[in-house]
Coordinates of C-alpha atoms in Angstrom, one line a residue:
X1 CA -107.2 -109.1 -35.5
X2 CA -107.0 -106.1 -33.7
X3 CA -110.7 -105.0 -32.7
X4 CA -111.3 -103.4 -29.2
X5 CA -114.2 -103.6 -27.0
X6 CA -116.1 -106.2 -25.0
X7 CA -117.6 -109.5 -25.7
X8 CA -121.8 -109.3 -24.9
X9 CA -124.6 -111.9 -25.3
X10 CA -127.3 -110.8 -28.3
X11 CA -129.6 -112.5 -30.3
X12 CA -128.5 -115.6 -32.8
X13 CA -126.1 -114.6 -35.6
X14 CA -127.8 -114.2 -38.9
X15 CA -127.2 -117.4 -41.2
X16 CA -123.9 -116.9 -43.6
X17 CA -124.4 -116.2 -47.2
X18 CA -125.0 -118.3 -50.0
X19 CA -127.7 -120.5 -47.7
X20 CA -130.2 -121.8 -50.2
X21 CA -133.3 -120.5 -50.2
X22 CA -132.3 -117.2 -48.2
X23 CA -132.4 -114.0 -50.2
X24 CA -129.3 -112.5 -51.6
X25 CA -127.5 -110.0 -49.0
X26 CA -127.4 -106.1 -50.1
X27 CA -124.2 -105.1 -51.5
X28 CA -121.6 -104.4 -48.1
X29 CA -120.5 -101.0 -47.6
X30 CA -116.0 -100.4 -49.1
X31 CA -113.7 -99.5 -46.4
X32 CA -110.0 -99.6 -47.8
X33 CA -107.1 -99.3 -46.0
X34 CA -102.7 -100.3 -46.6
X35 CA -101.5 -102.8 -44.6
X36 CA -100.0 -101.5 -40.9
X37 CA -103.2 -98.6 -40.9
X38 CA -106.3 -99.1 -38.5
X39 CA -109.3 -99.3 -40.4
X40 CA -112.6 -98.1 -38.4
X41 CA -115.8 -100.0 -39.5
X42 CA -119.3 -98.0 -38.6
X43 CA -122.3 -100.1 -38.0
X44 CA -124.7 -98.1 -40.0
X45 CA -124.0 -95.7 -43.4
X46 CA -122.2 -92.8 -42.4
X47 CA -125.1 -90.7 -43.5
X48 CA -127.1 -92.4 -40.8
X49 CA -128.8 -91.3 -37.8
X50 CA -129.2 -94.5 -36.2
X51 CA -128.6 -94.7 -32.6
X52 CA -128.7 -98.4 -31.1
X53 CA -128.8 -99.6 -27.7
X54 CA -126.8 -102.6 -28.3
X55 CA -124.8 -103.8 -31.1
X56 CA -123.0 -107.2 -32.4
X57 CA -120.2 -107.4 -34.7
X58 CA -119.4 -110.6 -36.9
X59 CA -116.9 -111.5 -39.7
X60 CA -117.8 -113.4 -42.3
X61 CA -116.6 -116.5 -43.7
X62 CA -116.8 -119.0 -46.2
X63 CA -118.1 -121.0 -44.0
X64 CA -119.6 -119.6 -41.0
X65 CA -119.6 -115.9 -38.9
X66 CA -117.7 -115.5 -36.3
X67 CA -118.3 -112.9 -33.2
X68 CA -116.0 -110.4 -32.8
X69 CA -115.4 -107.9 -29.7
X70 CA -116.8 -104.4 -30.2
X71 CA -116.7 -101.0 -28.4
X72 CA -119.2 -98.4 -28.4
X73 CA -117.9 -95.2 -29.3
X74 CA -120.6 -92.7 -28.9
X75 CA -124.7 -92.8 -28.2
X76 CA -125.5 -92.5 -32.2
X77 CA -122.4 -94.0 -33.3
X78 CA -120.9 -97.6 -33.1
X79 CA -117.7 -97.8 -34.6
X80 CA -115.3 -101.3 -34.6
X81 CA -111.5 -100.3 -35.1
X82 CA -108.7 -102.6 -36.3
X83 CA -105.8 -101.9 -35.8
X84 CA -102.4 -102.9 -37.6
X85 CA -103.9 -104.5 -40.5
X86 CA -102.7 -107.2 -42.6
X87 CA -103.8 -108.9 -45.6
X88 CA -105.3 -111.6 -43.6
X89 CA -108.2 -109.1 -42.3
X90 CA -109.5 -108.8 -45.9
X91 CA -113.5 -109.9 -45.4
X92 CA -116.8 -108.9 -44.7
X93 CA -118.1 -107.7 -41.3
X94 CA -121.6 -107.6 -40.8
X95 CA -122.8 -106.0 -37.6
X96 CA -126.8 -105.8 -35.8
X97 CA -127.9 -103.5 -33.8
X98 CA -131.4 -103.2 -31.6
X99 CA -133.0 -99.9 -31.7
X100 CA -136.1 -101.5 -30.3
X101 CA -136.0 -104.1 -33.8
X102 CA -133.1 -105.3 -35.0
X103 CA -131.2 -104.0 -37.9
X104 CA -127.8 -105.5 -39.7
X105 CA -125.3 -103.9 -41.7
X106 CA -122.3 -105.0 -43.8
X107 CA -118.8 -103.9 -44.4
X108 CA -116.1 -104.8 -47.3
X109 CA -112.5 -104.7 -45.8
X110 CA -110.2 -104.4 -48.7
X111 CA -106.4 -104.2 -47.5
X112 CA -103.3 -102.8 -50.3
X113 CA -99.9 -103.1 -49.8
X114 CA -97.3 -101.4 -52.8
X115 CA -95.1 -104.3 -54.3
X116 CA -91.1 -103.0 -53.9
X117 CA -89.2 -101.6 -56.6
X118 CA -89.7 -104.5 -59.4
X119 CA -86.1 -106.2 -60.1
X120 CA -85.0 -107.4 -63.5
X121 CA -82.7 -110.3 -64.5
X122 CA -81.5 -110.4 -68.1
X123 CA -80.9 -113.9 -69.3
X124 CA -77.1 -114.8 -69.0
X125 CA -76.4 -116.7 -71.8
X126 CA -77.7 -115.0 -74.8
X127 CA -80.5 -115.9 -77.4
X128 CA -79.8 -117.1 -80.7
X129 CA -81.8 -115.5 -83.6
X130 CA -81.6 -119.4 -84.9
X131 CA -84.3 -120.5 -81.9
X132 CA -87.6 -121.9 -83.6
X133 CA -89.4 -121.4 -80.0
X134 CA -89.5 -118.3 -77.7
X135 CA -86.5 -118.4 -75.5
X136 CA -86.2 -116.8 -72.3
X137 CA -85.4 -112.9 -72.2
X138 CA -85.6 -111.3 -68.9
X139 CA -87.5 -112.2 -65.6
X140 CA -88.7 -109.9 -63.8
X141 CA -89.8 -109.8 -59.7
X142 CA -92.2 -107.6 -57.6
X143 CA -92.2 -108.1 -54.3
X144 CA -94.2 -107.9 -51.1
X145 CA -97.5 -106.4 -52.6
X146 CA -100.8 -106.7 -52.1
X147 CA -103.7 -107.9 -54.1
X148 CA -101.4 -109.3 -56.6
X149 CA -99.7 -107.0 -59.1
X150 CA -100.4 -106.8 -62.6
X151 CA -97.1 -106.8 -65.0
X152 CA -96.9 -105.6 -68.8
X153 CA -93.6 -106.4 -70.6
X154 CA -92.3 -103.2 -72.6
X155 CA -89.6 -103.4 -75.4
X156 CA -88.5 -100.1 -76.6
X157 CA -91.2 -98.7 -74.8
X158 CA -93.9 -100.5 -76.4
X159 CA -95.5 -102.8 -74.7
X160 CA -95.4 -106.4 -75.6
X161 CA -98.7 -109.0 -76.1
X162 CA -99.3 -112.7 -76.1
X163 CA -98.6 -113.7 -79.6
X164 CA -98.5 -117.1 -80.7
X165 CA -94.7 -118.7 -81.3
X166 CA -93.4 -115.2 -80.6
X167 CA -94.3 -113.7 -77.2
X168 CA -95.2 -115.6 -74.4
X169 CA -95.4 -114.2 -70.7
X170 CA -95.7 -116.8 -67.8
X171 CA -96.4 -115.1 -64.3
X172 CA -97.0 -116.9 -60.9
X173 CA -97.5 -115.6 -57.3
X174 CA -96.1 -116.7 -54.2
X175 CA -98.1 -115.8 -51.2
X176 CA -95.6 -115.2 -48.2
X177 CA -96.4 -116.3 -44.3
X178 CA -97.0 -112.1 -44.0
X179 CA -100.4 -112.6 -46.6
X180 CA -98.1 -110.8 -49.0
X181 CA -97.5 -111.5 -52.7
X182 CA -94.5 -112.1 -54.7
X183 CA -94.9 -112.1 -58.5
X184 CA -92.4 -113.4 -60.6
X185 CA -92.9 -112.9 -64.4
X186 CA -90.9 -114.1 -67.1
X187 CA -90.5 -113.2 -70.6
X188 CA -90.2 -115.8 -73.0
X189 CA -89.8 -114.1 -77.0
X190 CA -88.1 -115.0 -80.3
X191 CA -85.4 -112.4 -81.2
X192 CA -84.3 -111.1 -84.6
X193 CA -80.8 -109.2 -85.4
X194 CA -82.8 -106.1 -85.4
X195 CA -83.1 -106.6 -81.7
X196 CA -79.5 -106.6 -81.0
X197 CA -80.0 -103.1 -79.3
X198 CA -83.2 -103.7 -78.0
X199 CA -84.1 -102.6 -74.2
X200 CA -86.1 -104.6 -72.3
X201 CA -88.1 -103.8 -68.9
X202 CA -91.5 -104.3 -66.7
X203 CA -94.0 -102.6 -64.9
X204 CA -95.9 -103.7 -62.0
X205 CA -99.5 -101.7 -61.9
X206 CA -101.7 -102.0 -58.8
X207 CA -103.9 -100.2 -56.5
X208 CA -104.0 -97.8 -53.0
X209 CA -106.6 -96.4 -51.3
X210 CA -105.7 -93.3 -52.8
X211 CA -105.8 -94.9 -56.5
X212 CA -104.0 -96.5 -59.1
X213 CA -100.6 -96.7 -59.4
X214 CA -97.2 -98.2 -61.0
X215 CA -93.7 -99.0 -60.5
X216 CA -91.1 -99.6 -63.9
X217 CA -87.6 -102.0 -63.5
X218 CA -84.3 -100.7 -64.8
X219 CA -84.2 -101.4 -68.9
X220 CA -81.9 -104.2 -69.6
X221 CA -80.6 -105.4 -73.1
X222 CA -80.0 -109.1 -74.2
X223 CA -77.2 -110.4 -76.1
X224 CA -78.7 -111.7 -79.6
X225 CA -76.3 -114.1 -81.3
X226 CA -76.6 -114.1 -85.5
X227 CA -74.6 -115.0 -88.1
X228 CA -72.2 -112.6 -90.3
X229 CA -73.6 -111.9 -93.7
X230 CA -70.5 -109.5 -94.4
X231 CA -66.6 -109.4 -93.8
X232 CA -64.4 -106.6 -94.4
X233 CA -60.9 -104.9 -94.1
X234 CA -59.9 -102.1 -91.6
X235 CA -56.6 -100.3 -91.7
X236 CA -55.4 -98.4 -88.7
X237 CA -54.5 -95.0 -89.1
X238 CA -56.2 -94.5 -91.7
X239 CA -54.5 -91.5 -94.2
X240 CA -51.2 -91.6 -96.2
X241 CA -48.8 -94.2 -94.5
X242 CA -45.0 -93.8 -94.0
X243 CA -41.9 -96.9 -92.6
X244 CA -41.8 -96.7 -89.3
X245 CA -45.3 -95.9 -88.2
X246 CA -47.3 -98.3 -86.4
X247 CA -49.5 -100.0 -89.1
X248 CA -52.6 -102.1 -88.1
X249 CA -54.9 -104.8 -90.6
X250 CA -58.1 -105.3 -88.7
X251 CA -60.8 -107.8 -90.0
X252 CA -64.6 -107.3 -89.1
X253 CA -67.7 -108.2 -89.3
X254 CA -71.2 -107.9 -89.1
X255 CA -72.1 -111.4 -86.9
X256 CA -72.6 -111.8 -83.3
X257 CA -70.3 -113.5 -82.5
X258 CA -67.9 -112.7 -85.0
X259 CA -66.3 -116.0 -87.0
X260 CA -62.9 -116.7 -86.7
X261 CA -60.5 -114.6 -88.9
X262 CA -57.6 -115.2 -91.1
X263 CA -55.6 -112.7 -93.4
X264 CA -54.0 -113.1 -96.7
X265 CA -51.6 -111.1 -98.8
X266 CA -51.0 -111.3 -102.7
X267 CA -47.5 -113.0 -104.1
X268 CA -46.4 -111.0 -106.7
X269 CA -45.0 -113.4 -108.1
X270 CA -48.3 -116.1 -108.3
X271 CA -50.7 -113.6 -107.6
X272 CA -51.7 -116.2 -105.6
X273 CA -53.1 -115.1 -101.8
X274 CA -50.8 -116.4 -99.7
X275 CA -52.2 -116.5 -95.7
X276 CA -50.6 -114.8 -93.1
X277 CA -50.9 -115.4 -89.1
X278 CA -53.0 -112.7 -87.6
X279 CA -53.2 -111.9 -83.7
X280 CA -56.5 -113.7 -82.1
X281 CA -58.4 -110.8 -82.2
X282 CA -57.9 -111.2 -86.1
X283 CA -55.5 -108.0 -86.3
X284 CA -52.2 -108.1 -88.1
X285 CA -49.8 -105.6 -86.6
X286 CA -46.8 -103.9 -87.9
X287 CA -44.7 -102.6 -84.9
X288 CA -42.3 -100.5 -88.1
X289 CA -43.8 -101.0 -91.4
X290 CA -41.5 -101.2 -93.9
X291 CA -42.0 -100.8 -98.1
X292 CA -42.1 -104.5 -98.6
X293 CA -45.0 -104.7 -96.2
X294 CA -47.1 -103.0 -99.3
X295 CA -49.8 -104.7 -101.4
X296 CA -53.1 -106.4 -101.3
X297 CA -54.5 -108.0 -98.7
X298 CA -57.9 -109.7 -97.7
X299 CA -59.8 -111.5 -94.5
X300 CA -61.6 -114.3 -94.3
X301 CA -64.3 -115.2 -92.0
X302 CA -65.6 -118.8 -91.1
X303 CA -68.8 -119.1 -89.0
X304 CA -67.8 -122.2 -86.4
X305 CA -71.7 -122.6 -86.1
X306 CA -72.7 -122.6 -89.3
X307 CA -69.4 -123.6 -91.0
X308 CA -70.2 -120.9 -93.8
X309 CA -67.3 -119.2 -94.9
X310 CA -67.2 -115.6 -96.0
X311 CA -64.5 -113.2 -98.2
X312 CA -63.5 -109.6 -97.7
X313 CA -63.2 -107.3 -100.6
X314 CA -59.1 -107.0 -101.2
X315 CA -57.4 -103.8 -100.1
X316 CA -54.4 -102.5 -101.4
X317 CA -51.8 -101.3 -98.4
X318 CA -49.6 -98.9 -99.6
X319 CA -46.4 -97.9 -97.0
X320 CA -44.7 -94.8 -98.8
X321 CA -40.9 -94.6 -98.5
X322 CA -37.6 -92.8 -99.2
X323 CA -34.6 -94.5 -98.9
X324 CA -31.1 -94.8 -100.4
X325 CA -30.3 -91.2 -100.2
X326 CA -27.2 -90.4 -102.0
X327 CA -24.4 -87.1 -102.4
X328 CA -22.3 -87.6 -104.9
X329 CA -18.9 -87.1 -104.5
X330 CA -19.3 -88.8 -101.2
X331 CA -16.5 -87.0 -99.9
X332 CA -16.1 -83.6 -101.8
X333 CA -12.8 -81.9 -101.2
X334 CA -10.9 -79.1 -103.2
X335 CA -8.2 -76.5 -102.6
X336 CA -9.2 -73.1 -101.4
X337 CA -10.6 -70.9 -104.2
X338 CA -11.8 -73.7 -106.1
X339 CA -15.8 -75.0 -106.5
X340 CA -17.5 -78.2 -105.9
X341 CA -20.6 -79.5 -107.6
X342 CA -23.2 -81.7 -104.9
X343 CA -25.3 -83.7 -106.2
X344 CA -28.4 -85.8 -103.6
X345 CA -30.1 -88.5 -105.3
X346 CA -32.8 -90.9 -103.1
X347 CA -35.5 -93.6 -104.2
X348 CA -39.1 -93.1 -103.0
X349 CA -42.4 -94.0 -104.7
X350 CA -43.5 -90.8 -104.5
X351 CA -42.1 -87.3 -106.3
X352 CA -39.0 -86.3 -103.9
X353 CA -38.3 -82.7 -103.0
X354 CA -34.6 -81.8 -102.1
X355 CA -33.1 -78.7 -100.1
X356 CA -30.0 -78.2 -98.6
X357 CA -28.5 -77.0 -95.3
X358 CA -25.3 -76.5 -93.6
X359 CA -25.0 -78.7 -91.0
X360 CA -23.5 -76.2 -88.2
X361 CA -26.1 -73.5 -88.7
X362 CA -29.0 -75.3 -90.1
X363 CA -29.3 -72.6 -92.7
X364 CA -31.1 -73.6 -95.9
X365 CA -28.5 -73.0 -98.7
X366 CA -30.4 -74.5 -101.9
X367 CA -34.0 -75.7 -103.0
X368 CA -33.2 -78.9 -104.9
X369 CA -31.2 -81.7 -105.3
X370 CA -27.5 -79.7 -106.8
X371 CA -25.7 -77.6 -104.6
X372 CA -22.9 -75.2 -105.9
X373 CA -20.2 -74.1 -104.1
X374 CA -17.6 -71.1 -105.3
X375 CA -14.7 -69.6 -104.3
X376 CA -14.2 -71.9 -101.4
X377 CA -12.1 -70.4 -98.2
X378 CA -11.1 -72.6 -95.4
X379 CA -14.4 -72.0 -93.4
X380 CA -16.6 -73.4 -96.1
X381 CA -15.2 -76.7 -95.0
X382 CA -17.5 -78.8 -92.6
X383 CA -20.9 -81.0 -92.7
X384 CA -23.8 -80.3 -95.5
X385 CA -26.9 -82.3 -95.8
X386 CA -29.2 -83.0 -98.1
X387 CA -32.6 -83.3 -97.2
X388 CA -35.0 -85.6 -99.4
X389 CA -38.9 -85.3 -98.5
X390 CA -42.5 -86.3 -99.5
X391 CA -44.6 -83.8 -98.9
X392 CA -47.8 -85.9 -99.9
X393 CA -46.8 -87.8 -96.9
X394 CA -46.6 -85.9 -93.6
X395 CA -43.2 -86.2 -91.9
X396 CA -41.8 -88.6 -95.0
X397 CA -38.1 -87.8 -95.3
X398 CA -34.6 -89.0 -95.4
X399 CA -31.5 -87.2 -95.1
X400 CA -27.5 -87.7 -95.6
X401 CA -24.8 -85.7 -94.7
X402 CA -21.3 -85.3 -96.3
X403 CA -18.0 -83.5 -95.2
X404 CA -16.5 -81.0 -97.3
X405 CA -13.1 -80.9 -97.1
X406 CA -10.5 -78.2 -98.0
X407 CA -7.1 -79.1 -98.4
X408 CA -4.4 -76.6 -96.2
X409 CA -2.2 -77.1 -93.8
X410 CA -3.2 -77.1 -90.2
X411 CA -5.1 -74.3 -88.4
X412 CA -4.8 -74.0 -84.5
X413 CA -7.5 -72.3 -82.2
X414 CA -5.3 -70.5 -80.5
X415 CA -1.6 -69.5 -81.0
X416 CA -0.9 -69.0 -77.3
X417 CA -2.4 -69.0 -74.1
X418 CA -1.4 -68.7 -70.5
X419 CA -2.6 -70.6 -67.4
X420 CA -2.7 -70.1 -63.9
X421 CA -1.7 -73.4 -61.8
X422 CA -0.5 -74.9 -58.5
X423 CA 3.0 -76.8 -58.5
X424 CA 2.6 -80.5 -58.0
X425 CA -0.9 -80.3 -59.3
X426 CA -2.1 -82.1 -62.4
X427 CA -2.9 -80.1 -65.5
X428 CA -4.8 -80.9 -68.5
X429 CA -3.3 -79.0 -71.0
X430 CA -5.8 -79.0 -74.8
X431 CA -5.0 -78.4 -78.1
X432 CA -7.5 -77.8 -81.2
X433 CA -6.1 -78.2 -84.7
X434 CA -7.8 -78.4 -87.9
X435 CA -6.6 -79.1 -91.8
X436 CA -6.7 -81.1 -95.0
X437 CA -5.6 -83.8 -94.7
X438 CA -5.8 -84.6 -90.9
X439 CA -3.2 -83.0 -88.9
X440 CA -1.9 -84.9 -86.4
X441 CA -0.6 -83.6 -82.9
X442 CA 2.5 -84.0 -80.9
X443 CA 3.5 -82.3 -77.3
X444 CA 7.0 -80.5 -76.5
X445 CA 6.7 -81.8 -73.1
X446 CA 6.1 -85.8 -71.5
X447 CA 3.1 -86.9 -70.3
X448 CA -0.1 -88.8 -71.5
X449 CA -1.9 -87.3 -74.5
X450 CA -5.7 -88.8 -75.6
X451 CA -6.8 -87.7 -79.3
X452 CA -10.7 -87.0 -79.8
X453 CA -11.8 -86.7 -83.4
X454 CA -14.3 -83.5 -83.2
X455 CA -15.0 -83.8 -87.0
X456 CA -13.2 -85.6 -90.4
X457 CA -10.5 -82.2 -90.2
X458 CA -10.3 -81.7 -86.6
X459 CA -8.8 -83.4 -83.9
X460 CA -8.2 -82.5 -80.2
X461 CA -5.3 -83.3 -78.3
X462 CA -5.5 -83.3 -74.4
X463 CA -2.3 -83.8 -72.8
X464 CA -2.3 -84.6 -69.0
X465 CA 1.3 -83.8 -67.1
X466 CA 2.6 -82.8 -63.7
X467 CA 3.4 -79.5 -63.0
X468 CA 7.1 -79.3 -61.7
X469 CA 9.4 -76.5 -61.4
X470 CA 11.0 -76.8 -65.2
X471 CA 7.2 -76.9 -66.7
X472 CA 7.2 -73.8 -65.1
X473 CA 10.0 -72.4 -66.2
X474 CA 9.6 -73.7 -70.0
X475 CA 6.3 -73.8 -70.6
X476 CA 4.4 -76.3 -73.3
X477 CA 4.0 -76.3 -77.0
X478 CA 1.9 -78.2 -79.1
X479 CA 2.5 -78.5 -82.8
X480 CA -0.1 -80.1 -85.6
X481 CA 1.6 -80.9 -88.9
X482 CA -0.2 -82.5 -92.1
X483 CA 1.4 -82.8 -95.3
X484 CA 0.7 -79.4 -96.5
X485 CA 2.5 -77.6 -93.3
X486 CA 2.8 -77.3 -89.7
X487 CA 1.5 -74.6 -86.7
X488 CA 2.0 -74.4 -83.0
X489 CA -0.1 -73.2 -80.0
X490 CA 2.4 -72.5 -77.1
X491 CA 0.7 -72.6 -73.7
X492 CA 2.6 -70.4 -70.7
X493 CA 2.3 -71.6 -67.2
X494 CA 2.3 -69.4 -64.0
X495 CA 1.8 -70.3 -60.4
X496 CA -1.5 -68.7 -59.0
X497 CA 0.1 -67.6 -55.9
X498 CA 1.6 -64.9 -57.9
X499 CA -2.1 -63.6 -59.1
X500 CA -3.5 -61.0 -56.7
X501 CA -7.2 -62.0 -57.3
X502 CA -6.2 -65.7 -55.3
X503 CA -8.1 -67.1 -58.7
X504 CA -6.2 -70.5 -60.0
X505 CA -7.0 -73.3 -61.7
X506 CA -5.4 -76.6 -62.8
X507 CA -8.0 -78.1 -65.4
X508 CA -8.7 -76.2 -68.6
X509 CA -11.6 -77.3 -70.3
X510 CA -11.5 -78.4 -74.3
X511 CA -11.9 -75.2 -76.4
X512 CA -15.5 -74.2 -77.8
X513 CA -15.7 -74.2 -81.4
X514 CA -17.5 -70.7 -82.7
X515 CA -19.7 -71.3 -85.7
X516 CA -18.0 -74.6 -86.3
X517 CA -15.0 -72.8 -86.9
X518 CA -11.4 -73.3 -86.0
X519 CA -11.6 -70.0 -83.8
X520 CA -11.8 -70.7 -79.9
X521 CA -13.5 -68.8 -77.6
X522 CA -11.6 -67.8 -74.9
X523 CA -11.6 -65.1 -71.7
X524 CA -9.6 -62.8 -71.6
X525 CA -6.5 -62.8 -69.3
X526 CA -7.2 -60.6 -65.8
X527 CA -4.3 -58.0 -66.4
X528 CA -4.3 -58.1 -70.7
X529 CA -5.8 -55.1 -70.1
X530 CA -3.5 -53.6 -67.6
X531 CA -0.8 -54.5 -69.7
X532 CA -2.4 -52.4 -72.7
X533 CA -2.7 -49.6 -70.6
X534 CA 0.7 -48.9 -69.3
X535 CA 1.8 -50.0 -72.8
X536 CA -0.4 -46.9 -74.2
X537 CA 0.9 -44.4 -71.5
X538 CA 4.7 -45.0 -72.1
X539 CA 4.1 -44.5 -75.7
X540 CA 2.7 -41.3 -75.0
X541 CA 5.5 -40.2 -73.1
X542 CA 7.6 -41.2 -75.4
X543 CA 5.7 -39.3 -78.5
X544 CA 6.3 -36.2 -75.7
X545 CA 9.7 -36.5 -75.3
X546 CA 10.5 -36.6 -79.0
X547 CA 8.5 -34.2 -79.9
X548 CA 10.4 -31.5 -77.2
X549 CA 13.7 -32.8 -78.6
X550 CA 12.4 -32.2 -82.6
X551 CA 11.3 -28.4 -81.0
X552 CA 14.4 -28.0 -79.6
X553 CA 16.4 -28.6 -82.6
X554 CA 14.2 -27.1 -84.9
X555 CA 14.5 -23.6 -82.6
X556 CA 18.4 -24.1 -82.8
X557 CA 18.8 -24.4 -86.5
X558 CA 19.9 -27.9 -86.8
X559 CA 17.1 -29.9 -88.4
X560 CA 16.6 -28.6 -91.9
X561 CA 14.0 -29.7 -94.1
X562 CA 14.0 -30.6 -97.4
X563 CA 11.1 -30.9 -100.7
X564 CA 10.7 -34.8 -99.3
X565 CA 10.2 -33.9 -95.4
X566 CA 11.8 -36.7 -94.1
X567 CA 14.5 -36.5 -91.9
X568 CA 16.6 -39.0 -90.1
X569 CA 16.8 -38.3 -86.3
X570 CA 20.1 -38.7 -84.8
X571 CA 20.8 -39.2 -81.1
X572 CA 22.9 -39.2 -79.2
X573 CA 24.4 -42.9 -78.6
X574 CA 23.8 -43.0 -75.2
X575 CA 19.6 -42.6 -75.7
X576 CA 19.9 -45.1 -78.8
X577 CA 18.3 -48.2 -76.8
X578 CA 16.5 -46.0 -74.3
X579 CA 13.2 -45.8 -76.4
X580 CA 12.5 -48.9 -78.0
X581 CA 8.5 -49.7 -77.0
X582 CA 6.4 -52.6 -77.7
X583 CA 2.4 -52.1 -78.5
X584 CA 0.5 -55.9 -78.2
X585 CA -2.9 -55.6 -79.8
X586 CA -5.7 -56.0 -76.9
X587 CA -7.8 -58.0 -79.4
X588 CA -8.3 -61.9 -78.2
X589 CA -6.7 -64.3 -80.8
X590 CA -10.7 -65.0 -82.0
X591 CA -10.9 -61.1 -82.9
X592 CA -7.9 -62.0 -85.3
X593 CA -9.1 -64.9 -87.6
X594 CA -7.5 -67.9 -87.8
X595 CA -3.7 -68.5 -88.1
X596 CA -2.5 -70.7 -90.4
X597 CA 0.8 -72.0 -90.7
X598 CA 3.2 -72.5 -93.5
X599 CA 5.3 -75.2 -94.4
X600 CA 8.3 -74.7 -92.5
X601 CA 9.0 -71.2 -92.4
X602 CA 8.6 -69.2 -89.5
X603 CA 5.9 -66.8 -89.0
X604 CA 6.6 -62.6 -88.8
X605 CA 5.5 -61.0 -85.4
X606 CA 2.6 -59.4 -87.5
X607 CA 1.3 -63.4 -87.8
X608 CA 1.1 -63.2 -84.3
X609 CA -1.2 -60.7 -84.3
X610 CA 1.4 -58.3 -83.1
X611 CA 2.7 -55.0 -83.6
X612 CA 6.2 -53.6 -83.0
X613 CA 7.2 -50.0 -83.7
X614 CA 11.2 -49.6 -83.5
X615 CA 12.3 -45.8 -82.9
X616 CA 15.9 -46.4 -82.6
X617 CA 16.4 -46.0 -86.6

């Protein structure tokens, strides 16, 4: 009690209240203050103009009066100041003054303290709806308040009141050494299945000098246990299923905790449901579904508390499929100019659509199961793909690739090629040929050869050789042959040091097939254009000389003209061999088409992409 002032002698203290025979004391004046504040107790009503010459202060308890030190603050007003008020200071104070006759005044000091924010703890074990008595739902605690606050419980925003055998609220308080109260309130209730989503919270109501206040706790949800009433089955993903999908069959129930599940599938032979082994969570998973997984499935739930068993409605699982795509004939072959009919079939549980694609281009050739090929050329050989799809099931399709073979002697990707090399270096020579029957390749020089099948009618041979002076002189020849003929590719070698650019190479990559045919894409040799220019220049000069000679003989009259307009030109013997000009086409090999060999025949120069003009006759 932090009163300020001096002790002074005064009249005898008045008798304590409640003494038999004494008159009832008047209602005290009320003074309110919060814990920790300062209370100013004034002797006399606030509207009084009393002027006491002497004031005595007493604190009134149930047993006796206790004198309190005091201080006169002014000539007209006497005040007792109590600082750092605690709950222990809450009582009635009495003052007596002399003016000349004695008067007394009573003051009731009320102390307040707001409690801390309330905390709430839900029952961690949960509540079963089968309980016959109210069970603890949650506990609310409000600490360090004064006086004891009032607690109100709420469920889903509605206050709860005591209800026999349904709701019981049990509250208790603890007095701390500071005089403050800690309130603990326990909500007990009997819950039902519908309370599984209920939100509970508590509210503390308390008073301060400023008026009435309240504080709310957080909302909590208590786990409610109840038996299942229904079991059902779900399949993921939803929608049409196809082979290869990840499919999950899951059992579900409306109970908490869920029952123990088993999954059964109907045996098509016996029509009995046979139990399968699901995972711990009651799910059956097919990582890559197959058509054999289709069938009728059912879930069974067993409540381990009540031992009650529930069955779901049977549900059909349908895994759509397209399988066993077949093409007839399986190995189609034809002569050049002939025709072929390719037919595609497939097995499916749904309506199937077919289309034919050219394998090397991806172009759609036909929509339907039948592909007609007429007037076949060698270029028509190669891969054809049948695609069988189910439009009603997105992504469900299967394909079959078939190779069409056209009979013919070997085709070479190049008839000849030149390579710049370094002497004593290891060189890889490549040669590619195609034909039907599939050709075999041999080389005119010794080395280590390796063959790779490009497709059923094509072969690539790579020969590793050491560049020697003999190889530089002779070059190499690749010979491809089958039962219908043979063909060759000539490879000429020159030293890289002879090139004016200094560019050299000793390894040649395998040729690139253009559009799936046997034509090789090859970069032109640097000097090819120069050779062509020189040849054209020589031709122009020769033609100029011939023109001059013809004009000279015409003027001399030695060149008669007949009806036919034809006349043999006679040159001196010494000049007959001077005017022989070779003109080579500047087209690259791939621009001249595929070169076809014949059985045992030598090709004419024109077959090699070259043209000769002989002016000697």
